[in-house]
Amino acid sequence: MSRITLSQFLIQQQREERICAELRFLVEVVARAVKAIGNAVGKGGLTNSLGEAGGENVQGEVQKKLDVIANEILLEANEWGGHLAAMASEEMDLPHQIPHRYPKGEFLLLFDPLDGSSNIDVNISVGTIFSVLRCPDRAGDGSDVDESAFLQPGNQQVVAGYAVYGAATQLVLTVGSGVQAFTLDRETGSFVMTAESMRVPEDTREYAINASNARWWEAPVRRYVDELNAGKNGPRGKDFNMRWVGSMVADVHRILTRGGIFMYPMDTKDPTKPGKLRLMYEANPMAMIVEQAGGAATTGYQRILDVQPEKLHQRVPVILGSKNEVERVTGYHSS
Ligand code: AFP
């Protein structure tokens, strides 16, 4: 069976006017960076790149060496092509400006270069998550792009995607017309389409949540999870299974592949942090992908893609996956 490559898919999308040439180039460049990150991750302990880098990121989280390496790979790959106005990353406090020696483009690229990085040292899947926005009101005078340009709700994203570095390296992508998955053929070095139109089943018997936080959950989430755990004899009348990888990419990838609900809900553990995950480069791209695959994504209180960001690195509660389950737990928040 002959399968199309990522490049062929992007050319098709451009011909059908779903993306412009700049966006096609942007995705190709991100895919190239993803291959390089996948190589670095795949070397495991063979190089001196496991362990901590000795610093903290803007979230106050310990940076792993591979976090820093992955961040640099993405910055370097995307700086020179003329397709971006600026970039933002989980690993950098402020937006990254395109050096003056390169032309600037009209898009903004946001990423979490290595999500789930506390899993690297134990050889569990990690990933890269990215989101693309248009840069509003660019002056065209080479001036810096400040944080406010990035503060657009997720419904303004033009592309969203993630790569999962697991047994295979896969790139999952939406340009706003469904979700496609590409698997890296390590022999040819090409990403080859392996799922054309991913769909999240509307119903599921599988859920994902870090249950060690249960004592800090709000009542609606506690009620929902209690009902799932009550199984056949409870109000749901069926047994549910639980899975938690601890790498959002891996958990979301499972849900995209076979259904499920993923929750990192609002909790009272730390009143300054409404949830753990970051809106702009974790929740938004994953929400766009899940919605494009027929699933749903909310904070419990509203659609994630409609949240108006106030800060580049803000956190948001996340409930996403199989539509009927997400709607049920979201409904519990308003009843
Ligand atoms: P790290 O990148 O620090 O490993 O965090 C991963 C993550 O942001 C996300 O990928 C997981 O879903 C979530 O955190 C796991 O959180 P817990 O450590 O609370 O299980």
Coordinates of C-alpha atoms and ligand atoms in Angstrom, one line a residue:
M1 CA 0.0 0.0 0.0
S2 CA 1.5 3.4 -0.9
R3 CA 1.2 6.1 1.7
I4 CA 1.7 9.8 1.3
T5 CA 4.5 11.6 3.1
L6 CA 4.1 14.7 5.2
S7 CA 5.5 16.9 2.4
Q8 CA 3.0 15.5 -0.1
F9 CA 0.2 16.1 2.4
L10 CA 1.2 19.7 2.9
I11 CA 1.5 20.3 -0.8
Q12 CA -2.1 19.0 -1.2
Q13 CA -3.3 21.2 1.6
Q14 CA -1.6 24.2 -0.1
R15 CA -3.2 23.4 -3.5
E16 CA -6.6 23.1 -1.8
E17 CA -5.9 26.6 -0.2
R18 CA -6.1 25.3 3.4
I19 CA -2.6 26.6 4.1
C20 CA -0.3 29.2 2.5
A21 CA 3.3 28.5 1.4
E22 CA 4.7 30.0 4.6
L23 CA 2.7 27.7 6.8
R24 CA 3.7 24.7 4.7
F25 CA 7.3 25.7 5.2
L26 CA 6.7 26.3 8.9
V27 CA 5.3 22.8 9.4
E28 CA 8.2 21.2 7.4
V29 CA 10.7 23.1 9.6
V30 CA 9.0 22.0 12.8
A31 CA 9.0 18.4 11.5
R32 CA 12.7 18.6 10.8
A33 CA 13.3 19.9 14.3
V34 CA 11.2 17.1 15.7
K35 CA 13.3 14.5 14.0
A36 CA 16.4 16.0 15.6
I37 CA 14.8 16.0 19.0
G38 CA 13.6 12.4 18.5
N39 CA 17.2 11.5 17.7
A40 CA 18.5 13.1 20.9
V41 CA 15.8 11.5 23.0
G42 CA 16.4 8.1 21.3
K43 CA 20.1 8.1 22.3
G44 CA 19.0 7.7 25.9
G45 CA 22.0 7.3 28.2
L46 CA 24.4 6.9 25.3
T47 CA 25.2 10.6 25.4
N48 CA 25.6 12.8 28.4
S49 CA 22.2 14.3 27.8
L50 CA 20.1 12.7 30.5
G51 CA 19.6 14.3 34.0
E52 CA 19.2 17.9 35.1
A53 CA 20.6 20.9 33.4
G54 CA 21.1 22.8 36.7
G55 CA 18.5 25.5 36.2
E56 CA 14.7 26.1 36.5
N57 CA 12.3 27.3 33.8
V58 CA 9.9 30.1 34.1
Q59 CA 7.4 27.7 35.9
G60 CA 10.0 27.1 38.6
E61 CA 10.4 23.5 37.3
V62 CA 13.7 21.8 37.2
Q63 CA 15.1 21.9 33.6
K64 CA 16.4 18.6 32.2
K65 CA 19.3 18.8 29.8
L66 CA 17.1 17.5 27.0
D67 CA 14.6 20.2 27.7
V68 CA 17.3 22.8 27.0
I69 CA 18.6 20.9 23.9
A70 CA 15.1 20.5 22.5
N71 CA 14.4 24.2 23.0
E72 CA 17.6 25.1 21.2
I73 CA 16.8 22.8 18.3
L74 CA 13.4 24.4 17.7
L75 CA 14.7 27.9 18.0
E76 CA 17.6 27.4 15.6
A77 CA 15.5 25.5 13.1
N78 CA 12.8 28.2 13.0
E79 CA 14.8 31.4 13.2
W80 CA 16.2 31.8 9.7
G81 CA 13.4 30.9 7.3
G82 CA 11.5 34.2 7.3
H83 CA 8.2 32.6 8.3
L84 CA 8.0 33.7 11.9
A85 CA 7.5 37.0 13.6
A86 CA 8.6 35.6 17.0
M87 CA 8.5 32.4 19.1
A88 CA 7.6 31.5 22.7
S89 CA 8.5 28.5 24.7
E90 CA 7.8 26.9 28.0
E91 CA 11.5 27.1 28.7
M92 CA 11.8 30.9 28.2
D93 CA 10.4 33.7 30.3
L94 CA 10.0 36.1 27.4
P95 CA 9.2 35.8 23.7
H96 CA 12.2 34.9 21.5
Q97 CA 12.8 37.5 18.9
I98 CA 13.9 36.7 15.3
P99 CA 17.5 37.9 15.0
H100 CA 17.8 41.1 12.8
R101 CA 19.9 39.3 10.3
Y102 CA 16.9 37.2 9.2
P103 CA 13.7 38.3 7.6
K104 CA 10.5 38.1 9.6
G105 CA 7.2 36.5 8.7
E106 CA 3.6 36.8 9.8
F107 CA 3.3 33.8 12.2
L108 CA 4.0 33.1 15.9
L109 CA 5.2 29.7 17.0
L110 CA 4.6 28.6 20.6
F111 CA 6.0 25.3 21.9
D112 CA 6.6 23.0 24.9
P113 CA 9.9 21.6 23.5
L114 CA 9.9 18.4 25.6
D115 CA 6.7 17.7 27.5
G116 CA 6.8 15.1 30.2
S117 CA 10.5 15.5 30.6
S118 CA 10.5 14.1 34.1
N119 CA 9.9 10.8 32.3
I120 CA 13.0 10.9 30.1
D121 CA 15.4 9.3 32.6
V122 CA 13.1 6.3 32.9
N123 CA 12.7 5.8 29.2
I124 CA 9.0 6.6 29.1
S125 CA 7.5 8.5 26.1
V126 CA 7.9 12.2 26.0
G127 CA 6.9 14.7 23.3
T128 CA 6.9 18.2 21.8
I129 CA 3.7 20.2 21.6
F130 CA 3.3 23.3 19.3
S131 CA 0.8 25.9 18.3
V132 CA 0.8 28.5 15.5
L133 CA -0.9 31.9 15.6
R134 CA -1.0 34.8 13.3
C135 CA 1.0 37.8 14.5
P136 CA -1.5 40.7 14.8
D137 CA -0.7 44.2 13.7
R138 CA 2.9 43.7 12.8
A139 CA 4.4 47.1 12.3
G140 CA 6.8 45.8 9.6
D141 CA 9.6 48.0 11.0
G142 CA 11.6 45.2 12.6
S143 CA 10.5 46.1 16.1
D144 CA 10.3 43.4 18.8
V145 CA 7.1 41.4 19.2
D146 CA 6.0 41.6 22.8
E147 CA 4.0 39.2 24.9
S148 CA 0.6 40.8 24.1
A149 CA 0.9 39.7 20.4
F150 CA 0.7 36.1 21.7
L151 CA -2.3 36.6 24.0
Q152 CA -5.0 35.2 21.6
P153 CA -7.5 32.6 22.4
G154 CA -6.9 29.1 21.1
N155 CA -9.7 29.4 18.6
Q156 CA -7.3 31.7 16.6
Q157 CA -4.7 28.9 16.1
V158 CA -4.0 28.1 12.5
V159 CA -2.0 25.0 13.1
A160 CA -1.5 22.7 16.1
G161 CA 0.4 19.6 16.6
Y162 CA 2.5 17.4 18.8
A163 CA 5.2 14.8 18.3
V164 CA 5.4 11.7 20.6
Y165 CA 8.8 10.1 21.0
G166 CA 7.7 6.5 21.9
A167 CA 8.4 3.1 20.4
A168 CA 7.9 5.1 17.1
T169 CA 8.2 8.8 16.6
Q170 CA 4.9 10.2 15.4
L171 CA 3.8 13.7 14.4
V172 CA 0.1 14.5 14.9
L173 CA -1.2 17.6 13.1
T174 CA -4.2 19.7 12.4
V175 CA -4.3 22.6 9.9
G176 CA -8.0 23.1 10.8
S177 CA -9.5 20.3 8.6
G178 CA -9.2 17.1 10.6
V179 CA -6.3 15.4 12.3
Q180 CA -3.6 13.4 10.6
A181 CA -0.9 11.2 12.1
F182 CA 2.5 10.7 10.5
T183 CA 5.0 8.1 11.6
L184 CA 8.7 8.6 11.1
D185 CA 10.2 5.9 8.8
R186 CA 13.6 5.7 10.3
E187 CA 15.0 4.0 7.1
T188 CA 14.0 6.9 4.8
G189 CA 13.9 9.7 7.3
S190 CA 10.4 10.7 6.1
F191 CA 7.2 11.2 8.0
V192 CA 4.6 9.0 6.4
M193 CA 0.9 9.3 6.9
T194 CA -0.4 6.5 9.1
A195 CA -3.8 7.9 10.1
E196 CA -5.7 10.1 7.8
S197 CA -8.6 11.3 9.8
M198 CA -8.3 10.5 13.5
R199 CA -11.6 10.3 15.5
V200 CA -11.9 10.2 19.2
P201 CA -14.8 7.8 20.0
E202 CA -17.6 9.7 21.7
D203 CA -17.9 7.1 24.5
T204 CA -15.2 5.4 26.5
R205 CA -14.5 3.2 29.5
E206 CA -11.0 4.6 30.2
Y207 CA -10.0 7.7 32.1
A208 CA -6.7 9.4 33.0
I209 CA -6.1 11.6 36.1
N210 CA -3.4 11.9 38.7
A211 CA -5.5 10.4 41.5
S212 CA -2.9 11.3 44.2
N213 CA -4.4 14.9 43.9
A214 CA -7.9 13.6 44.8
R215 CA -7.9 15.4 48.2
W216 CA -7.5 18.8 46.4
W217 CA -10.1 18.3 43.6
E218 CA -13.3 20.3 43.4
A219 CA -16.6 18.6 44.2
P220 CA -17.7 18.1 40.5
V221 CA -14.5 16.2 39.6
R222 CA -14.6 14.1 42.8
R223 CA -18.3 13.2 42.1
Y224 CA -17.4 12.2 38.5
V225 CA -14.4 10.1 39.4
D226 CA -16.3 8.4 42.3
E227 CA -19.0 7.5 39.9
L228 CA -16.5 6.0 37.5
N229 CA -14.8 4.0 40.3
A230 CA -18.2 2.7 41.5
G231 CA -18.2 0.7 38.2
K232 CA -21.0 -1.7 37.3
N233 CA -22.9 -1.3 40.5
G234 CA -22.7 2.5 40.5
P235 CA -24.7 5.1 38.6
R236 CA -22.8 4.6 35.4
G237 CA -23.6 0.9 35.3
K238 CA -20.3 -0.1 33.8
D239 CA -16.6 -0.6 34.8
F240 CA -14.0 2.0 33.9
N241 CA -10.3 1.4 33.6
M242 CA -7.7 4.0 34.6
R243 CA -4.4 4.9 32.8
W244 CA -1.9 7.7 33.6
V245 CA 1.4 8.0 31.8
G246 CA 2.3 11.4 33.3
S247 CA 3.3 12.7 29.8
M248 CA 0.4 14.6 28.4
V249 CA 1.5 13.8 24.8
A250 CA 1.4 10.1 25.5
D251 CA -2.0 10.3 27.4
V252 CA -3.6 12.4 24.7
H253 CA -2.2 10.2 22.0
R254 CA -3.8 7.2 23.6
I255 CA -7.1 9.0 23.8
L256 CA -6.9 10.1 20.1
T257 CA -6.2 6.6 19.1
R258 CA -8.8 4.6 21.2
G259 CA -10.8 7.2 23.2
G260 CA -10.8 8.1 26.8
I261 CA -10.9 11.2 29.0
F262 CA -7.9 13.1 30.3
M263 CA -8.2 15.4 33.3
Y264 CA -5.8 17.8 35.0
P265 CA -8.6 19.7 36.7
M266 CA -8.7 22.8 38.9
D267 CA -7.6 21.9 42.4
T268 CA -6.8 23.7 45.6
K269 CA -3.3 22.3 46.1
D270 CA -1.7 25.7 45.3
P271 CA -4.2 28.6 45.1
T272 CA -1.9 30.5 42.7
K273 CA -2.1 27.7 40.2
P274 CA -5.4 26.8 38.6
G275 CA -4.4 23.4 37.4
K276 CA -0.9 22.4 36.2
L277 CA -0.9 22.6 32.5
R278 CA 0.0 25.6 30.4
L279 CA -2.7 27.2 28.3
M280 CA -0.8 28.6 25.3
Y281 CA 1.4 25.7 24.4
E282 CA -0.1 22.6 26.0
A283 CA -3.9 23.0 26.5
N284 CA -4.7 25.1 23.4
P285 CA -2.9 22.9 20.8
M286 CA -4.2 19.7 22.4
A287 CA -7.7 21.1 22.6
M288 CA -7.7 22.1 18.9
I289 CA -6.5 18.6 17.9
V290 CA -9.0 16.9 20.1
E291 CA -11.9 19.0 18.8
Q292 CA -10.8 18.5 15.2
A293 CA -11.0 14.8 15.9
G294 CA -14.6 15.1 17.2
G295 CA -13.8 15.2 20.9
A296 CA -14.2 18.0 23.4
A297 CA -12.0 20.1 25.6
T298 CA -13.0 22.3 28.5
T299 CA -11.7 23.7 31.8
G300 CA -14.8 22.3 33.5
Y301 CA -16.3 25.8 33.2
Q302 CA -15.7 26.8 29.6
R303 CA -14.3 25.6 26.3
I304 CA -10.5 25.8 26.4
L305 CA -10.3 27.3 23.0
D306 CA -12.4 30.3 24.2
V307 CA -10.2 31.2 27.2
Q308 CA -8.8 34.7 26.7
P309 CA -5.2 34.4 27.8
E310 CA -3.8 37.0 30.2
K311 CA -0.3 35.8 30.5
L312 CA 2.0 33.8 28.1
H313 CA 2.7 31.1 30.7
Q314 CA -0.6 30.9 32.4
R315 CA -2.0 27.6 33.6
V316 CA -5.4 26.3 33.0
P317 CA -7.5 23.3 34.1
V318 CA -7.9 20.7 31.4
I319 CA -10.6 18.1 30.7
L320 CA -10.5 16.6 27.2
G321 CA -11.2 13.6 25.2
S322 CA -14.4 11.5 24.4
K323 CA -17.2 14.0 23.9
N324 CA -19.9 12.4 26.0
E325 CA -17.6 12.1 29.0
V326 CA -16.2 15.6 28.8
E327 CA -19.7 17.0 28.5
R328 CA -20.9 15.0 31.5
V329 CA -18.1 16.2 33.9
T330 CA -18.4 19.8 32.5
G331 CA -22.1 19.6 33.2
Y332 CA -21.4 18.6 36.8
H333 CA -19.5 21.9 37.2
S334 CA -22.7 23.9 36.4
S335 CA -25.2 21.8 38.3
Ligands
AFP1 P1 7.0 17.5 33.2 O1 7.3 18.1 31.8 O2 7.5 18.3 34.3 O3 7.3 16.0 33.3 O4 5.4 17.6 33.4 C1 4.6 16.9 32.5 C2 3.2 17.4 32.6 O5 3.2 18.8 32.3 C3 2.3 16.7 31.6 O6 2.9 16.3 30.5 C4 1.6 15.7 32.4 O7 0.3 15.3 32.0 C5 1.6 16.2 33.8 O8 2.6 17.2 33.8 C6 1.9 15.2 34.8 O9 1.7 15.7 36.1 P2 1.9 14.9 37.4 O10 3.4 14.9 37.7 O11 1.1 15.6 38.4 O12 1.4 13.5 37.2

